[in-house]
Amino acid sequence: MLSNKSLILICLLIVASALSAWSITDTYFGNPFSTFDARSFAMGGAGLYNSKGVFGIADNPANLTLMRKTLGFSVNTYLNRNEDNRSIPLYNSFDNYIDDSVYSSNINTFDNYAVAGFVAHRFNKWGVGLGAYYKPVSSFDADYREEVRNNRNTDNDVYPEKIALNKIESEGSLNKTAFVTSFAYSLSDYVDLNLGFEYALLNGDVNREKTIRWTDWAISQVGEYHLPELTEIDDYELSGDQFKIGASALLGKRVGLAATFTPGTALDRKGTYYYKRDAYLNTAVDSINTDIKEDYKLPTQIRFGFVYTPRNVVRTEFNMDIEYVICSEINKRYDDVMNFYAGVEHQVVNFLPLRLGFQAVNNWYFTTEESTDENNNPITLYHTSKILTPMVTGGSSIQVMDNLKIDLGFGYTWREYEAVDMFGDAYYNDKQYTGSSSYALWPNSHITLKNRGWENPDKIRENNISLNAGLNFTW
């Protein structure tokens, strides 16, 4: 039987696992958006040097005067379809591996929106601009459902009885309202230096609820008030500010360079955490209601990018960005990571570009679990995993008017990794709740319901299909 301390620890780990967007594995950062500029998104997210998209000011504040436009406005939307399949290894009676058995499959769609605008003016060789934008930085939306069933009647091609329904539902996002200023100095028509600054206010509301609910069938087998249900509610706010400095330089007709530096910052995380597990047998109700007040850290990011325009018959542009993220600021068990973004734009016919790209982004997954050492003393085990998430992208644009166009970007992301089971099997052992020596919910008396750790993890296969669309007006 699980101790209260062990059960609470498991539940707190599930809370951490639920703080995510789309994917419920990205425990700390949620799912960050690479860019809201649809053109850059279609080119793998490589848009640090961007002289053509209004939302490029969000990637690099120096892009504001790099565009050499007087006025710009953009409205963007980001749609994402996430598919999450979780499985465990399946073995035959001879202990030979057969295949992976999927026990949970979830498909959900989420949407986010952003807006940006700027004004700028050139004074001969000098230029200055002011801009602002609003966008989500990370999404914490998630919807996970998992059915717990026994194996009765499976030999007769009949669905087994459903014992419980597990849910993790989360909504919210970390949003940024930023103010941008940029300065330019032109040495010639093809040599242009730009320096930009950004000050942003970050805020967000996140609500996460995790539940275990027994089915009517399970209650009818055991009786009312025997099976304890579990509820967790994690409700908090994030607030703080952030600073960014960026530079971009046009060095001739064919080459452009850019760089940004975003120092790490600590946001305030305030809210409440509520936990309740119902009473059962001779065990009293277990309830926690506490305030949350702690720092939520964002790591330092350093990014470099360049653009190259070769001597083609039709216009072609190649973009590439390299990003260095100091994740060790968040947790000493994390290593710093490098992310890669690259894309190309090829003008197939007049006003109809073909854009293709690729990106490779790293995320960290952190868990803890209780164990014992060789002397049977309790210890805490820490486990970190770095997950690589590649994405292939493509897109184009439609020129509606001389100063108005629609940009479209499409992305496909996939990844495969291992993770600890989020709902431990020991919770569904009805013998601990009834005091009986035999199962009432499980037809096989020889099974042992116990929690699986890293010795027998889940295998996760995820994919995302994304659409980034933007309406851009420049003058």
PDB file of N, CA and C in Angstrom, residues 27 33 47 63 71 86 102-103 107 121 183 230 239 263 286 356 396 440 443 446-447 457 462:
ATOM      1  N   THR A  27       7.786  19.632 -19.255  1.00  0.00           N
ATOM      2  CA  THR A  27       7.338  19.886 -17.897  1.00  0.00           C
ATOM      3  C   THR A  27       7.513  21.324 -17.446  1.00  0.00           C
ATOM      4  N   PHE A  33       6.873  28.918 -28.640  1.00  0.00           N
ATOM      5  CA  PHE A  33       6.680  29.187 -30.065  1.00  0.00           C
ATOM      6  C   PHE A  33       7.998  29.679 -30.650  1.00  0.00           C
ATOM      7  N   GLY A  47      14.585  33.394 -38.897  1.00  0.00           N
ATOM      8  CA  GLY A  47      14.157  34.743 -39.247  1.00  0.00           C
ATOM      9  C   GLY A  47      14.818  35.817 -38.427  1.00  0.00           C
ATOM     10  N   ASN A  63      15.235  44.394 -36.662  1.00  0.00           N
ATOM     11  CA  ASN A  63      14.557  44.216 -37.944  1.00  0.00           C
ATOM     12  C   ASN A  63      13.589  45.356 -38.247  1.00  0.00           C
ATOM     13  N   LEU A  71       5.504  52.253 -42.180  1.00  0.00           N
ATOM     14  CA  LEU A  71       4.408  51.762 -41.357  1.00  0.00           C
ATOM     15  C   LEU A  71       4.212  50.277 -41.617  1.00  0.00           C
ATOM     16  N   ARG A  86       1.058   6.707 -26.239  1.00  0.00           N
ATOM     17  CA  ARG A  86       1.886   6.157 -25.169  1.00  0.00           C
ATOM     18  C   ARG A  86       1.722   4.646 -25.145  1.00  0.00           C
ATOM     19  N   VAL A 102      -0.007   0.123 -27.398  1.00  0.00           N
ATOM     20  CA  VAL A 102      -0.472   1.480 -27.111  1.00  0.00           C
ATOM     21  C   VAL A 102      -1.619   1.418 -26.104  1.00  0.00           C
ATOM     22  N   TYR A 103      -1.473   2.108 -24.977  1.00  0.00           N
ATOM     23  CA  TYR A 103      -2.527   2.121 -23.969  1.00  0.00           C
ATOM     24  C   TYR A 103      -3.225   3.478 -23.874  1.00  0.00           C
ATOM     25  N   ILE A 107      -5.562  13.037 -29.374  1.00  0.00           N
ATOM     26  CA  ILE A 107      -5.416  13.982 -30.478  1.00  0.00           C
ATOM     27  C   ILE A 107      -6.180  15.251 -30.116  1.00  0.00           C
ATOM     28  N   HIS A 121      10.982  56.080 -39.567  1.00  0.00           N
ATOM     29  CA  HIS A 121      11.278  57.197 -40.465  1.00  0.00           C
ATOM     30  C   HIS A 121      12.783  57.253 -40.708  1.00  0.00           C
ATOM     31  N   PHE A 183      17.361  51.688 -34.267  1.00  0.00           N
ATOM     32  CA  PHE A 183      18.096  52.781 -34.896  1.00  0.00           C
ATOM     33  C   PHE A 183      18.910  52.222 -36.059  1.00  0.00           C
ATOM     34  N   LEU A 230      -9.422  11.081  -6.736  1.00  0.00           N
ATOM     35  CA  LEU A 230      -8.312  12.016  -6.547  1.00  0.00           C
ATOM     36  C   LEU A 230      -8.531  13.254  -7.402  1.00  0.00           C
ATOM     37  N   SER A 239       4.263  36.557 -13.788  1.00  0.00           N
ATOM     38  CA  SER A 239       4.419  37.972 -14.121  1.00  0.00           C
ATOM     39  C   SER A 239       5.878  38.375 -13.971  1.00  0.00           C
ATOM     40  N   PRO A 263      18.919  38.163 -21.958  1.00  0.00           N
ATOM     41  CA  PRO A 263      19.396  37.669 -20.660  1.00  0.00           C
ATOM     42  C   PRO A 263      18.311  36.894 -19.926  1.00  0.00           C
ATOM     43  N   ASP A 286      -6.982  12.640   2.611  1.00  0.00           N
ATOM     44  CA  ASP A 286      -5.693  13.331   2.492  1.00  0.00           C
ATOM     45  C   ASP A 286      -5.920  14.599   1.675  1.00  0.00           C
ATOM     46  N   LEU A 356      10.813  26.478 -47.942  1.00  0.00           N
ATOM     47  CA  LEU A 356      11.057  25.194 -47.292  1.00  0.00           C
ATOM     48  C   LEU A 356      12.040  25.407 -46.154  1.00  0.00           C
ATOM     49  N   SER A 396       4.116  29.481 -48.436  1.00  0.00           N
ATOM     50  CA  SER A 396       4.149  30.439 -49.538  1.00  0.00           C
ATOM     51  C   SER A 396       3.423  31.703 -49.078  1.00  0.00           C
ATOM     52  N   ALA A 440     -11.528  -7.338  -6.757  1.00  0.00           N
ATOM     53  CA  ALA A 440     -12.911  -7.257  -7.217  1.00  0.00           C
ATOM     54  C   ALA A 440     -12.999  -6.687  -8.626  1.00  0.00           C
ATOM     55  N   PRO A 443      -9.765  -9.585 -13.078  1.00  0.00           N
ATOM     56  CA  PRO A 443     -10.108 -11.017 -13.151  1.00  0.00           C
ATOM     57  C   PRO A 443      -8.939 -11.943 -12.839  1.00  0.00           C
ATOM     58  N   HIS A 446      -3.436 -13.348  -9.985  1.00  0.00           N
ATOM     59  CA  HIS A 446      -1.981 -13.464  -9.857  1.00  0.00           C
ATOM     60  C   HIS A 446      -1.247 -12.166 -10.211  1.00  0.00           C
ATOM     61  N   ILE A 447      -1.934 -11.158 -10.724  1.00  0.00           N
ATOM     62  CA  ILE A 447      -1.236  -9.937 -11.132  1.00  0.00           C
ATOM     63  C   ILE A 447      -0.833  -9.123  -9.906  1.00  0.00           C
ATOM     64  N   PRO A 457       9.877   2.114 -18.473  1.00  0.00           N
ATOM     65  CA  PRO A 457       9.205   3.378 -18.816  1.00  0.00           C
ATOM     66  C   PRO A 457       8.222   3.233 -19.968  1.00  0.00           C
ATOM     67  N   GLU A 462       5.108  11.173 -30.540  1.00  0.00           N
ATOM     68  CA  GLU A 462       4.309  12.380 -30.730  1.00  0.00           C
ATOM     69  C   GLU A 462       4.518  12.943 -32.127  1.00  0.00           C
TER      70      GLU A 462
END
